[in-house]
Short mmCIF file of C-alpha atoms in Angstrom, two decimals:
data_model
loop_
_atom_site.label_atom_id
_atom_site.label_comp_id
_atom_site.label_asym_id
_atom_site.label_seq_id
_atom_site.Cartn_x
_atom_site.Cartn_y
_atom_site.Cartn_z
CA ALA A 990 7.65 38.00 13.43
CA ARG A 991 9.18 41.34 12.03
CA ARG A 992 11.45 39.20 10.00
CA LEU A 993 8.81 37.06 8.56
CA THR A 994 6.32 39.90 7.68
CA GLY A 995 9.06 41.79 5.90
CA ALA A 996 10.27 38.88 3.97
CA LEU A 997 6.71 38.09 2.88
CA GLY A 998 6.44 41.76 1.86
CA ARG A 999 9.46 41.58 -0.26
CA MET A 1000 8.52 38.21 -1.83
CA GLY A 1001 5.18 39.48 -2.51
CA ALA A 1002 6.53 42.56 -4.23
CA LYS A 1003 8.58 40.37 -6.45
CA ARG A 1004 6.15 37.51 -7.18
CA LEU A 1005 3.02 39.66 -7.82
CA ARG A 1006 4.54 40.60 -11.16
CA CYS A 1007 4.05 37.06 -12.08
CA GLY A 1008 0.15 37.29 -11.91
CA VAL A 1009 -2.51 37.36 -9.45
CA PHE A 1010 -3.80 33.88 -10.23
CA GLN A 1011 -0.45 32.42 -9.31
CA VAL A 1012 -0.38 34.14 -6.05
CA VAL A 1013 -4.05 33.02 -5.57
CA SER A 1014 -3.11 29.42 -6.25
CA VAL A 1015 -0.23 29.59 -3.88
CA ALA A 1016 -2.41 30.92 -1.15
CA LEU A 1017 -5.07 27.97 -1.81
CA ALA A 1018 -2.22 25.42 -1.76
CA SER A 1019 -0.87 26.78 1.38
CA THR A 1020 -4.23 26.76 3.08
CA PHE A 1021 -5.04 23.22 2.01
CA LEU A 1022 -1.38 21.80 2.94
CA ALA A 1023 -1.78 23.28 6.35
CA ALA A 1024 -5.45 22.10 6.87
CA ALA A 1025 -4.63 18.56 5.78
CA ALA A 1026 -1.34 18.21 7.51
CA ALA A 1027 -2.86 19.72 10.67
CA PHE A 1028 -5.77 17.16 10.44
CA LEU A 1029 -3.47 14.31 9.94
CA LEU A 1030 -1.19 15.32 12.95
CA MET A 1031 -4.21 15.40 15.22
CA VAL A 1032 -5.59 12.02 14.22
CA ASN A 1033 -2.48 9.86 13.35
CA SER A 1034 0.40 10.07 15.59
CA SER A 1035 2.84 8.46 13.03
CA VAL A 1036 2.82 11.83 11.16
CA LEU A 1037 5.10 12.70 14.08
CA SER A 1038 7.77 10.41 12.95
CA ILE A 1039 9.65 9.95 9.72
CA HIS A 1040 11.56 6.56 9.21
CA SER A 1041 11.02 5.90 13.06
CA CYS A 1042 12.95 9.27 13.95
CA HIS A 1043 10.72 11.59 16.08
CA ILE A 1044 10.63 15.02 14.39
CA TYR A 1045 10.33 18.63 15.72
CA VAL A 1046 10.55 21.89 13.79
CA PRO A 1047 13.16 24.38 14.99
CA HIS A 1048 12.74 28.17 14.38
CA LYS A 1049 9.18 27.73 13.26
CA LEU A 1050 8.69 31.12 11.69
CA ALA A 1051 11.67 30.76 9.58
CA ALA A 1052 10.50 27.27 8.47
CA ALA A 1053 7.19 29.02 7.55
CA GLN A 1054 8.99 31.50 5.52
CA ALA A 1055 11.03 28.71 3.83
CA VAL A 1056 7.78 26.72 3.00
CA TRP A 1057 6.12 30.11 1.35
CA GLU A 1058 9.37 30.73 -0.80
CA SER A 1059 9.30 27.05 -1.90
CA LEU A 1060 5.53 27.26 -2.86
CA LEU A 1061 5.94 30.56 -4.55
CA ALA A 1062 8.91 29.08 -6.61
CA TYR A 1063 6.88 26.14 -7.39
CA VAL A 1064 3.86 27.52 -8.68
CA ASN A 1065 6.00 30.03 -11.08
CA ARG A 1066 7.93 27.01 -12.38
CA ARG A 1067 4.92 24.52 -12.81
CA GLY A 1068 2.04 26.84 -13.70
CA LEU A 1069 -1.47 27.54 -12.40
CA GLY A 1070 -2.98 24.55 -14.18
CA ALA A 1071 -0.49 21.89 -13.03
CA MET A 1072 -0.92 23.20 -9.37
CA GLY A 1073 -4.64 23.01 -9.72
CA ASP A 1074 -4.60 19.41 -10.96
CA GLU A 1075 -2.08 18.44 -8.05
CA ILE A 1076 -4.36 20.14 -5.50
CA THR A 1077 -7.28 18.32 -7.05
CA ALA A 1078 -5.50 14.87 -6.82
CA LEU A 1079 -4.78 15.71 -3.09
CA VAL A 1080 -8.47 16.60 -2.38
CA ARG A 1081 -9.72 13.64 -4.15
CA GLU A 1082 -7.50 11.09 -2.15
CA GLY A 1083 -7.27 12.87 1.20
CA VAL A 1084 -10.75 14.35 1.55
CA LEU A 1085 -13.02 12.62 -0.77
CA ASP A 1086 -11.53 9.12 -0.41
CA MET A 1087 -11.24 8.62 -4.21
CA ALA A 1088 -8.25 7.56 -6.48
CA PRO A 1089 -6.03 10.59 -6.98
CA PHE A 1090 -5.84 9.87 -10.77
CA PRO A 1091 -9.44 9.00 -11.84
CA GLN A 1092 -8.11 7.94 -15.28
CA LEU A 1093 -6.58 4.80 -13.85
CA ARG A 1094 -9.81 3.45 -12.62
CA GLY A 1095 -10.78 2.81 -16.19
CA GLU A 1096 -7.80 0.59 -16.73
CA VAL A 1097 -7.84 -1.34 -13.46
CA GLY A 1098 -11.25 -1.29 -12.28
CA GLY A 1099 -13.23 -4.41 -12.00
CA LYS A 1100 -9.95 -6.51 -12.26
CA HIS A 1101 -9.13 -9.29 -9.56
CA LEU A 1102 -5.57 -9.25 -8.27
CA LEU A 1103 -3.97 -11.78 -6.11
CA MET A 1104 -1.80 -10.03 -3.26
CA VAL A 1105 1.00 -12.33 -2.02
CA GLY A 1106 1.78 -11.35 1.65
CA GLY A 1107 1.99 -7.81 3.08
CA ALA A 1108 -1.56 -7.88 4.97
CA ARG A 1109 -0.37 -5.17 7.05
CA THR A 1110 -0.40 -2.63 4.32
CA PRO A 1111 -3.84 -0.94 4.73
CA VAL A 1112 -3.11 1.75 2.19
CA ALA A 1113 -3.00 -0.95 -0.65
CA PHE A 1114 -6.58 -2.00 0.42
CA LYS A 1115 -7.71 1.52 0.56
CA ARG A 1116 -6.33 2.22 -2.95
CA ALA A 1117 -8.01 -0.85 -4.29
CA LYS A 1118 -11.37 0.06 -2.98
CA GLN A 1119 -10.98 3.48 -4.49
CA LEU A 1120 -9.95 2.08 -7.80
CA GLY A 1121 -12.57 -0.69 -7.85
CA VAL A 1122 -9.94 -3.43 -7.70
CA LYS A 1123 -10.78 -6.74 -6.02
CA LEU A 1124 -7.86 -8.26 -3.95
CA THR A 1125 -7.48 -11.81 -2.68
CA LEU A 1126 -4.88 -11.94 -0.15
CA VAL A 1127 -2.69 -14.95 0.57
CA ASP A 1128 -0.70 -14.71 3.88
CA ASP A 1129 -0.14 -16.59 7.18
CA ALA A 1130 -3.22 -18.01 8.60
CA SER A 1131 -2.51 -15.87 11.78
CA MET A 1132 -3.50 -12.85 9.77
CA ALA A 1133 -7.27 -13.81 9.24
CA GLU A 1134 -8.71 -11.52 11.60
CA TYR A 1135 -6.68 -8.66 10.40
CA ALA A 1136 -7.50 -9.38 6.93
CA ALA A 1137 -11.21 -9.29 7.80
CA GLY A 1138 -10.53 -5.90 9.56
CA ILE A 1139 -9.28 -4.39 6.29
CA ARG A 1140 -12.10 -6.06 4.30
CA ALA A 1141 -9.86 -8.09 2.03
CA ASP A 1142 -12.30 -9.26 -0.71
CA ARG A 1143 -10.90 -12.84 -0.19
CA PHE A 1144 -8.28 -14.34 2.33
CA VAL A 1145 -6.25 -17.40 1.76
CA GLY A 1146 -4.63 -18.38 5.08
CA ILE A 1147 -1.65 -20.88 5.05
CA GLU A 1148 -0.02 -21.92 8.30
CA GLY A 1149 3.65 -21.14 8.26
CA PHE A 1150 3.14 -19.10 4.99
CA GLY A 1151 6.83 -17.51 5.23
CA GLN A 1152 8.37 -21.03 5.02
CA VAL A 1153 6.00 -22.69 2.68
CA GLY A 1154 6.18 -19.77 0.38
CA VAL A 1155 10.12 -20.47 0.13
CA ARG A 1156 10.07 -24.21 0.17
CA SER A 1157 6.89 -25.32 -1.35
CA PRO A 1158 5.47 -22.72 -3.88
CA ASP A 1159 3.13 -25.33 -5.46
CA THR A 1160 1.47 -25.59 -2.16
CA VAL A 1161 0.62 -21.76 -2.21
CA LEU A 1162 -0.58 -21.96 -6.00
CA SER A 1163 -2.86 -24.81 -5.10
CA ALA A 1164 -4.47 -23.03 -2.16
CA VAL A 1165 -5.19 -19.89 -4.20
CA MET A 1166 -6.37 -21.89 -7.09
CA GLU A 1167 -8.70 -23.69 -4.74
CA ALA A 1168 -9.96 -20.50 -3.38
CA THR A 1169 -11.52 -19.36 -6.80
CA THR A 1170 -14.15 -21.92 -6.18
CA LYS A 1171 -15.16 -20.46 -2.84
CA CYS A 1172 -17.01 -17.20 -1.80
CA GLY A 1173 -15.11 -14.24 -0.65
CA ALA A 1174 -15.68 -12.55 2.56
CA HIS A 1175 -17.44 -9.41 1.14
CA GLU A 1176 -19.11 -10.97 -1.81
CA GLU A 1177 -22.57 -10.27 -2.74
CA GLY A 1178 -24.76 -12.09 -5.17
CA GLY A 1179 -22.83 -15.37 -5.29
CA CYS A 1180 -19.22 -16.06 -5.70
CA HIS A 1181 -18.04 -13.64 -8.73
CA LEU A 1182 -14.48 -13.08 -8.12
CA GLY A 1183 -13.43 -15.97 -10.42
CA GLY A 1184 -9.81 -16.23 -11.77
CA TYR A 1185 -6.90 -13.80 -11.24
CA ASP A 1186 -6.23 -11.05 -13.77
CA GLY A 1187 -2.75 -10.34 -12.03
CA VAL A 1188 -0.57 -11.05 -9.18
CA PHE A 1189 1.73 -8.72 -7.04
CA THR A 1190 3.54 -8.53 -3.81
CA LEU A 1191 4.83 -5.69 -1.47
CA VAL A 1192 7.04 -8.05 0.19
CA GLU A 1193 10.59 -8.65 -1.29
CA ASP A 1194 10.66 -12.15 0.33
CA HIS A 1195 7.80 -13.24 -2.20
CA GLY A 1196 9.19 -11.90 -5.44
CA PRO A 1197 10.22 -15.36 -6.62
CA LEU A 1198 6.79 -16.75 -5.47
CA VAL A 1199 4.98 -14.13 -7.47
CA SER A 1200 6.98 -14.94 -10.40
CA PHE A 1201 6.30 -18.57 -10.05
CA ILE A 1202 2.53 -18.11 -9.81
CA ALA A 1203 2.42 -15.64 -12.83
CA GLU A 1204 4.29 -18.28 -15.06
CA LYS A 1205 1.95 -21.03 -13.86
CA LEU A 1206 -1.13 -18.75 -14.51
CA GLN A 1207 0.20 -17.05 -17.54
CA LEU A 1208 -0.05 -13.65 -15.98
CA VAL A 1209 2.18 -10.71 -16.22
CA GLY A 1210 5.47 -10.75 -14.13
CA SER A 1211 9.28 -10.93 -14.41
CA PRO A 1212 10.64 -14.43 -15.21
CA LEU A 1213 11.13 -16.66 -12.23
CA ARG A 1214 14.88 -17.10 -12.92
CA ALA A 1215 15.23 -13.24 -12.72
CA SER A 1216 13.35 -12.95 -9.60
CA ARG A 1217 15.52 -15.70 -7.93
CA VAL A 1218 18.60 -13.74 -8.89
CA ALA A 1219 17.12 -10.44 -7.52
CA ARG A 1220 16.70 -12.06 -4.27
CA ASN A 1221 20.21 -13.39 -4.09
CA LYS A 1222 22.94 -10.58 -3.38
CA TYR A 1223 25.73 -12.81 -4.64
CA GLU A 1224 23.93 -13.76 -7.83
CA VAL A 1225 23.11 -9.96 -8.49
CA ARG A 1226 26.87 -9.20 -8.46
CA GLN A 1227 27.62 -12.22 -10.54
CA ALA A 1228 24.99 -11.07 -13.26
CA MET A 1229 26.53 -7.43 -13.28
CA ARG A 1230 30.07 -8.74 -13.54
CA ARG A 1231 29.09 -10.89 -16.49
CA ALA A 1232 27.32 -7.88 -18.11
CA GLY A 1233 30.70 -5.91 -17.91
CA MET A 1234 29.64 -3.63 -15.23
CA GLU A 1235 32.09 -2.45 -12.69
CA VAL A 1236 31.37 -3.85 -9.31
CA PRO A 1237 32.95 -3.69 -5.84
CA ARG A 1238 35.23 -6.88 -4.99
CA PHE A 1239 33.15 -9.39 -3.37
CA ALA A 1240 33.30 -13.10 -2.30
CA LEU A 1241 30.84 -15.49 -1.38
CA ILE A 1242 31.11 -17.19 2.19
CA GLU A 1243 29.36 -20.61 2.44
CA SER A 1244 31.17 -21.59 5.84
CA ALA A 1245 33.78 -20.43 8.30
CA GLU A 1246 36.39 -22.24 6.08
CA GLY A 1247 35.79 -19.73 3.56
CA LEU A 1248 36.70 -16.65 5.46
CA ALA A 1249 40.21 -16.59 4.79
CA ALA A 1250 39.87 -16.77 0.80
CA ALA A 1251 36.98 -14.29 1.04
CA ALA A 1252 39.18 -11.79 3.13
CA GLU A 1253 42.02 -12.21 0.52
CA GLU A 1254 39.94 -11.51 -2.44
CA VAL A 1255 38.03 -8.51 -0.93
CA ARG A 1256 40.61 -6.99 1.52
CA PHE A 1257 39.76 -4.79 4.56
CA PRO A 1258 37.87 -2.82 5.35
CA ALA A 1259 34.78 -4.59 4.17
CA PHE A 1260 31.29 -5.25 4.68
CA ILE A 1261 29.59 -8.56 5.41
CA LYS A 1262 25.72 -9.34 4.80
CA PRO A 1263 23.66 -12.21 4.12
CA VAL A 1264 23.04 -13.51 0.50
CA PHE A 1265 19.34 -13.61 1.39
CA GLY A 1266 18.99 -10.60 3.54
CA VAL A 1267 16.22 -8.65 4.77
CA GLN A 1268 15.73 -5.23 6.64
CA ALA A 1269 19.59 -4.71 6.87
CA THR A 1270 19.70 -7.39 9.45
CA PHE A 1271 23.07 -9.28 10.23
CA ALA A 1272 25.10 -6.75 8.16
CA ALA A 1273 28.08 -5.14 9.68
CA LYS A 1274 31.33 -3.46 8.77
CA VAL A 1275 34.59 -5.47 9.63
CA LYS A 1276 38.02 -3.85 9.94
CA ASP A 1277 40.18 -7.08 10.05
CA MET A 1278 40.21 -10.81 10.04
CA GLU A 1279 39.78 -11.08 13.73
CA GLU A 1280 36.43 -9.09 13.60
CA LEU A 1281 35.32 -10.75 10.57
CA GLU A 1282 35.66 -14.28 12.18
CA ALA A 1283 33.86 -12.91 15.29
CA THR A 1284 31.08 -11.24 13.58
CA TYR A 1285 30.52 -14.13 10.97
CA ALA A 1286 30.31 -16.76 13.94
CA ARG A 1287 27.93 -14.47 15.94
CA PHE A 1288 25.52 -13.84 13.02
CA GLN A 1289 25.55 -17.62 11.95
CA GLN A 1290 24.45 -18.22 15.60
CA GLN A 1291 21.74 -15.55 15.61
CA ILE A 1292 20.15 -16.26 12.35
CA ASP A 1293 16.76 -17.84 13.24
CA VAL A 1294 14.57 -19.10 10.14
CA LEU A 1295 11.57 -18.99 12.45
CA HIS A 1296 11.96 -15.24 12.89
CA HIS A 1297 12.96 -14.52 9.12
CA PRO A 1298 11.71 -17.30 6.91
CA ILE A 1299 13.86 -16.05 4.14
CA TYR A 1300 16.84 -17.90 5.70
CA HIS A 1301 15.06 -21.19 4.37
CA HIS A 1302 16.86 -20.30 1.24
CA GLY A 1303 20.29 -20.53 3.05
CA LYS A 1304 22.63 -18.78 5.48
CA GLU A 1305 25.34 -17.94 2.95
CA MET A 1306 26.90 -14.52 3.28
CA ILE A 1307 28.77 -12.23 1.08
CA LEU A 1308 31.86 -10.08 1.81
CA GLU A 1309 32.17 -6.86 -0.21
CA GLN A 1310 34.52 -3.86 -0.55
CA LEU A 1311 33.38 -1.24 1.54
CA LEU A 1312 31.69 1.62 -0.19
CA SER A 1313 31.46 5.24 0.94
CA GLY A 1314 29.76 8.58 -0.11
CA PRO A 1315 26.13 9.34 0.10
CA GLU A 1316 23.46 6.54 0.02
CA ILE A 1317 20.63 7.12 -2.51
CA GLN A 1318 17.36 5.64 -2.57
CA LEU A 1319 15.84 5.13 -6.05
CA GLU A 1320 12.32 3.82 -6.91
CA MET A 1321 11.86 2.66 -10.56
CA MET A 1322 8.97 1.20 -12.40
CA ILE A 1323 9.43 -1.39 -15.31
CA SER A 1324 7.28 -2.79 -17.99
CA GLY A 1325 8.18 -5.07 -20.75
CA GLY A 1326 11.80 -4.81 -19.40
CA GLU A 1327 11.85 -0.85 -19.99
CA VAL A 1328 12.04 1.67 -17.22
CA VAL A 1329 8.96 3.66 -17.62
CA TYR A 1330 9.07 5.64 -14.24
CA HIS A 1331 11.93 6.68 -11.89
CA CYS A 1332 12.18 8.72 -8.70
CA PHE A 1333 15.23 9.72 -6.63
CA SER A 1334 13.37 9.47 -3.35
CA SER A 1335 15.85 10.33 -0.61
CA GLN A 1336 19.46 10.61 0.07
CA TYR A 1337 21.59 9.87 3.42
CA SER A 1338 24.57 12.09 3.99
CA PRO A 1339 28.06 10.29 3.86
CA SER A 1340 28.27 10.33 7.48
CA ARG A 1341 24.62 9.29 7.89
CA ASP A 1342 23.63 12.29 10.20
CA SER A 1343 21.12 13.72 7.84
CA LEU A 1344 18.51 12.64 5.19
CA MET A 1345 17.31 14.42 2.49
CA PHE A 1346 13.88 14.23 0.53
CA PRO A 1347 14.20 14.11 -2.26
CA THR A 1348 17.84 14.29 -3.25
CA VAL A 1349 20.81 16.71 -3.43
CA LEU A 1350 22.35 15.38 -6.76
CA SER A 1351 23.65 17.14 -9.88
CA PRO A 1352 22.15 16.12 -13.27
CA SER A 1353 25.22 14.26 -14.04
CA ASP A 1354 25.08 12.18 -10.90
CA LYS A 1355 21.41 11.23 -11.49
CA GLU A 1356 22.31 10.31 -14.98
CA GLY A 1357 25.05 7.94 -13.69
CA LEU A 1358 22.89 6.44 -11.27
CA LEU A 1359 20.06 5.58 -13.56
CA ASP A 1360 22.31 4.21 -16.10
CA VAL A 1361 24.12 1.75 -13.70
CA SER A 1362 20.51 0.89 -12.26
CA ALA A 1363 18.95 0.19 -15.68
CA ARG A 1364 21.94 -1.83 -16.82
CA MET A 1365 21.78 -3.90 -13.52
CA LEU A 1366 18.06 -4.45 -14.06
CA ALA A 1367 18.86 -5.90 -17.56
CA ALA A 1368 21.63 -7.88 -16.52
CA VAL A 1369 19.40 -9.45 -13.55
CA GLY A 1370 16.32 -9.80 -16.10
CA LEU A 1371 13.59 -8.16 -14.07
CA THR A 1372 11.00 -7.07 -16.88
CA HIS A 1373 7.84 -6.00 -14.71
CA GLY A 1374 6.79 -4.30 -11.50
CA VAL A 1375 8.03 -1.73 -9.03
CA VAL A 1376 11.80 -2.13 -7.99
CA HIS A 1377 13.32 -0.25 -4.92
CA LEU A 1378 17.03 0.36 -5.31
CA GLU A 1379 19.76 1.45 -2.69
CA LEU A 1380 22.76 2.89 -4.13
CA PHE A 1381 26.17 4.55 -3.22
CA LEU A 1382 27.84 7.42 -5.06
CA ASP A 1383 31.24 6.37 -4.15
CA PRO A 1384 34.06 8.93 -4.67
CA LEU A 1385 36.39 6.30 -6.28
CA LEU A 1386 33.98 3.71 -7.94
CA GLY A 1387 31.21 6.13 -8.99
CA PRO A 1388 27.63 5.02 -8.77
CA GLN A 1389 27.19 1.41 -7.32
CA VAL A 1390 24.18 -0.66 -6.60
CA ILE A 1391 24.10 -1.92 -3.09
CA GLU A 1392 20.80 -4.03 -3.47
CA VAL A 1393 17.77 -4.24 -5.52
CA ASN A 1394 14.58 -5.05 -3.78
CA ASN A 1395 11.87 -6.58 -5.95
CA ARG A 1396 8.93 -4.56 -4.44
CA LEU A 1397 7.62 -1.12 -3.62
CA SER A 1398 9.62 0.94 -0.97
CA ARG A 1399 8.44 0.77 2.59
CA GLY A 1400 9.91 4.31 3.01
CA PHE A 1401 8.18 7.71 3.97
CA LEU A 1402 7.21 8.69 0.52
CA PRO A 1403 4.84 5.91 -0.45
CA GLN A 1404 3.15 5.49 2.97
CA ARG A 1405 0.69 8.34 1.92
CA PHE A 1406 -0.10 9.95 -1.17
CA LEU A 1407 0.29 13.29 0.60
CA HIS A 1408 3.72 12.56 1.24
CA GLN A 1409 4.49 11.88 -2.44
CA ALA A 1410 2.75 14.76 -3.65
CA ILE A 1411 4.51 17.27 -1.29
CA PHE A 1412 7.97 15.87 -1.14
CA GLY A 1413 8.06 13.45 -4.06
CA GLU A 1414 10.48 14.18 -7.06
CA GLN A 1415 7.57 12.83 -9.41
CA HIS A 1416 3.85 12.96 -8.74
CA ALA A 1417 2.84 9.41 -8.65
CA ASP A 1418 0.20 7.07 -7.25
CA TYR A 1419 2.51 4.26 -6.03
CA TYR A 1420 -0.03 1.78 -5.13
CA GLY A 1421 -2.31 2.44 -8.17
CA SER A 1422 0.68 1.71 -10.29
CA VAL A 1423 1.51 -1.50 -8.51
CA PHE A 1424 -1.91 -2.57 -9.59
CA ALA A 1425 -1.66 -1.41 -13.21
CA LEU A 1426 1.84 -3.03 -13.92
CA ALA A 1427 0.56 -6.31 -12.47
CA LEU A 1428 -2.08 -6.04 -15.24
CA GLY A 1429 0.49 -4.82 -17.81
CA LYS A 1430 -0.90 -1.45 -17.90
CA ALA A 1431 0.95 1.90 -17.74
CA PRO A 1432 1.74 3.24 -14.03
CA ALA A 1433 0.11 6.41 -12.94
CA PHE A 1434 2.18 9.42 -12.43
CA VAL A 1435 2.98 12.91 -13.70
CA GLN A 1436 6.37 14.18 -14.67
CA ARG A 1437 7.75 17.13 -12.88
CA ALA A 1438 11.25 18.72 -12.37
CA GLY A 1439 10.92 18.56 -8.48
CA PRO A 1440 8.52 18.73 -5.69
CA PRO A 1441 6.78 21.77 -4.19
CA LEU A 1442 8.62 21.44 -0.80
CA HIS A 1443 12.21 19.92 0.07
CA MET A 1444 12.99 18.70 3.42
CA ALA A 1445 16.21 17.55 5.26
CA LEU A 1446 16.24 15.77 8.75
CA PHE A 1447 19.41 16.13 11.00
CA LEU A 1448 19.89 13.80 13.75
CA ASP A 1449 20.33 15.15 17.16
CA ARG A 1450 22.91 12.32 18.22
CA PRO A 1451 24.31 10.74 15.13
CA SER A 1452 26.21 7.66 15.67
CA THR A 1453 28.86 6.03 13.69
CA GLU A 1454 28.10 2.65 15.23
CA TRP A 1455 24.50 2.49 13.70
CA TRP A 1456 24.66 -1.06 12.65
CA ARG A 1457 25.82 -2.59 15.97
CA THR A 1458 22.40 -3.53 17.42
CA ASP A 1459 20.51 -6.72 17.94
CA PRO A 1460 19.83 -8.19 14.36
CA LYS A 1461 16.69 -9.58 15.65
CA ASP A 1462 15.14 -5.96 16.40
CA ALA A 1463 14.63 -4.82 12.91
CA PRO A 1464 13.22 -2.51 11.84
CA ASN A 1465 13.85 -0.59 15.27
CA ARG A 1466 17.54 -0.49 14.48
CA GLY A 1467 19.98 1.80 12.42
CA TRP A 1468 19.54 5.42 11.75
CA GLU A 1469 15.97 5.33 12.76
CA ALA A 1470 16.82 4.38 16.33
CA GLU A 1471 19.26 7.46 17.08
CA GLY A 1472 16.38 9.50 18.75
CA PRO A 1473 14.99 12.99 17.59
CA CYS A 1474 15.65 14.90 14.60
CA GLY A 1475 15.14 18.46 13.46
CA VAL A 1476 13.32 19.15 10.23
CA PHE A 1477 14.36 21.67 7.74
CA PHE A 1478 12.46 23.13 4.72
CA GLY A 1479 13.76 24.87 1.53
CA ALA A 1480 12.80 26.03 -1.95
CA SER A 1481 15.57 23.71 -3.10
CA PRO A 1482 17.30 20.68 -1.86
CA GLN A 1483 20.52 22.53 -1.23
CA ARG A 1484 18.69 25.25 0.76
CA ALA A 1485 16.90 22.81 2.87
CA ARG A 1486 20.28 20.94 3.79
CA GLU A 1487 21.94 24.41 4.33
CA ARG A 1488 19.49 25.31 6.81
CA GLY A 1489 20.03 22.23 8.74
CA GLU A 1490 23.75 22.80 8.68
CA GLU A 1491 23.32 26.34 9.90
CA PHE A 1492 21.16 25.22 12.80
CA GLN A 1493 23.73 22.54 13.54
CA GLY A 1494 26.41 25.03 13.76
CA GLU A 1495 24.81 27.11 16.23
CA ALA A 1496 24.91 26.81 20.23
CA ILE A 1497 22.52 23.74 20.19
CA ALA A 1498 22.93 23.40 24.10
CA ARG A 1499 21.00 26.79 24.29
CA TYR A 1500 18.13 25.39 22.40
CA ARG A 1501 15.31 23.50 24.08
CA ARG A 1502 15.34 20.54 21.90
CA SER A 1503 12.30 18.44 22.89
CA LEU A 1504 10.29 16.02 20.80
CA VAL A 1505 7.68 17.90 18.60
CA ASP A 1506 4.19 18.10 20.06
CA GLN A 1507 0.79 18.93 18.26
CA HIS A 1508 0.87 22.33 19.55
CA ASP A 1509 4.19 23.12 18.01
CA ALA A 1510 3.03 21.45 14.66
CA VAL A 1511 -0.17 23.21 14.69
CA LEU A 1512 1.52 26.56 15.28
CA LEU A 1513 3.79 25.96 12.21
CA LEU A 1514 0.85 24.91 10.08
CA ALA A 1515 -1.33 27.80 11.30
CA VAL A 1516 1.33 30.15 10.02
CA LEU A 1517 1.34 28.52 6.54
CA GLY A 1518 -2.25 28.87 6.38
CA LEU A 1519 -2.30 32.50 7.44
CA ALA A 1520 0.59 33.08 4.81
#
C-alpha cells in the first residue's frame, strides 16, 4: 500500500503540470472503467476468461498502479476531448444500450440485411437494434427457437444448412427470396421488410455463399471466385505465388499416394492441415515421413462431414514449410478493393506461452505485415468486408500469411465494444462496421496510436504439444485449454510483457495461484475507482 501511495504521489506531481482537466478526465475514466468492469464481472462470468483461459490478477496493487500509469499516459497522448468522446461512446453502448457511434445510424438505419449463419452471435443482433437495422437470419432449422429468443426480424430455417450452403447455394437463395413475401416474426403493420439491401456473414464457411447471393441479387460483396479462393488454403498459396510473393514451400495432398512427393517438395519439419479447414482442427506439426503418414491417415479417418460440413468441399490437405516466430492476429476492413481499416489485435509469443493485447511490434514490423497482407488480399481478389488474418513474423522468411478468414474475428476484442475500446489498437465498432460495409458504406472507427491499456496473458502451464488434442473437440483445444493464466497490465505493450516475465521469474511455487474469483477482481477494480 505504501508503494502504491508513493507511486501515485510521484506520478501526480509530474502529471499535474499537464493540467487539471487532464487529471480530472483520467479520474472519471478510471471510475467508469472500474464500475463497468465490476458490473460485467458480477453479471457475466465469461469476463473471467479470455480465449477460454481462466484469468487471475497477481500483485493486484501493482496492477492497479500500472493501470493508473497507463491511463495517465493515454490522456496526455490523446487529450481531454478525445478521452471524453471515447467515454461517451462507452456510456452509450454499455449503459444506455445505444450504438457507440451515433453517426453510423444515419448510414445504416432502416436498411434490411441478410445475415448468413452465425445465429449464436447475440451482439450482432443487439447492435442491429441499436442502429435500426433489420436482420433476416438464414441458418439451420434447428436454430429457430434461438432466433426467436434473440428477436431476429425474420428467420429462414433450412434443414442441414451447413451442407446445403456448400453443395446447393441456389436452394438457399430460393429460400431467402421466398421469405421476402412472408411476414417476419416481429413485424408490425404488415410485411414491410421487403427485399435485401445487403448480405453478410460472421462464419468463414459461408463466405462463398454470401458472394453467390450478392452476385445474384446485385448487392455489395467480393467476387464469388475470390471468396472461393479465400476458403481454399492451397488456392491462396497459388494466388500469392502467381502474384510474385515469397511464400513458404507447400504442396497439395489429394491422397496417401501423394505424401512422398509432398514431403520431397516441402521437406521436414513441416505442418499439415486441411485445404478447407476450420477452427485449427486436423492440423499438426510433423517431423519425418513416418509421422506424416500416421498423422494423415488419422486425420482422414477422423474428418466427419456431419460434424464439420465444410468438408463437403473435399478432404484434401496441404503440407507447408514449418514457420516460427510470433503469431500475429490482424483485422482488416476492405471496401472497393482498398484497405480502409486495420488493427493488430493480438500476438502470441514464439513459444506460445503468452498472449499480448494488442501487440509488441516495431513500426517496421507492422509495415511489413501490412504490406504482405494487402498484397495477399489483392492476389486473392477480395474487395469488400471484414477480414481476419493470421500471420507469422518468421525470422528467416519475414512476414508470412498463415491464412485468411473472410469474416470478423471471433476473438476477445470484438466480443464486446468495451474490450475493443480499452485494449484495441484502434477505437472501432466492429459489428456496426460489418453492417456498413455490406451496404457499401464506410466503417465506424476512430484512429489512435494505441489503446488506453495494454495487457499480457501468461500461461501457468504452457505446453509445446498444444495441437495434440481431439480434432473434434474444437474450440476447446490448443492454447486455450492449458489452464489458468495471469494477467499483467502496462502503459506500453513492452511494459505489460516485462511485468509478466518478471512474475514468471519469481518463485512461483510460493504464490497461491488459484483461479480469479469475483472478490479478487472487485478488489482490483475498487482500487482503480479510488485512484
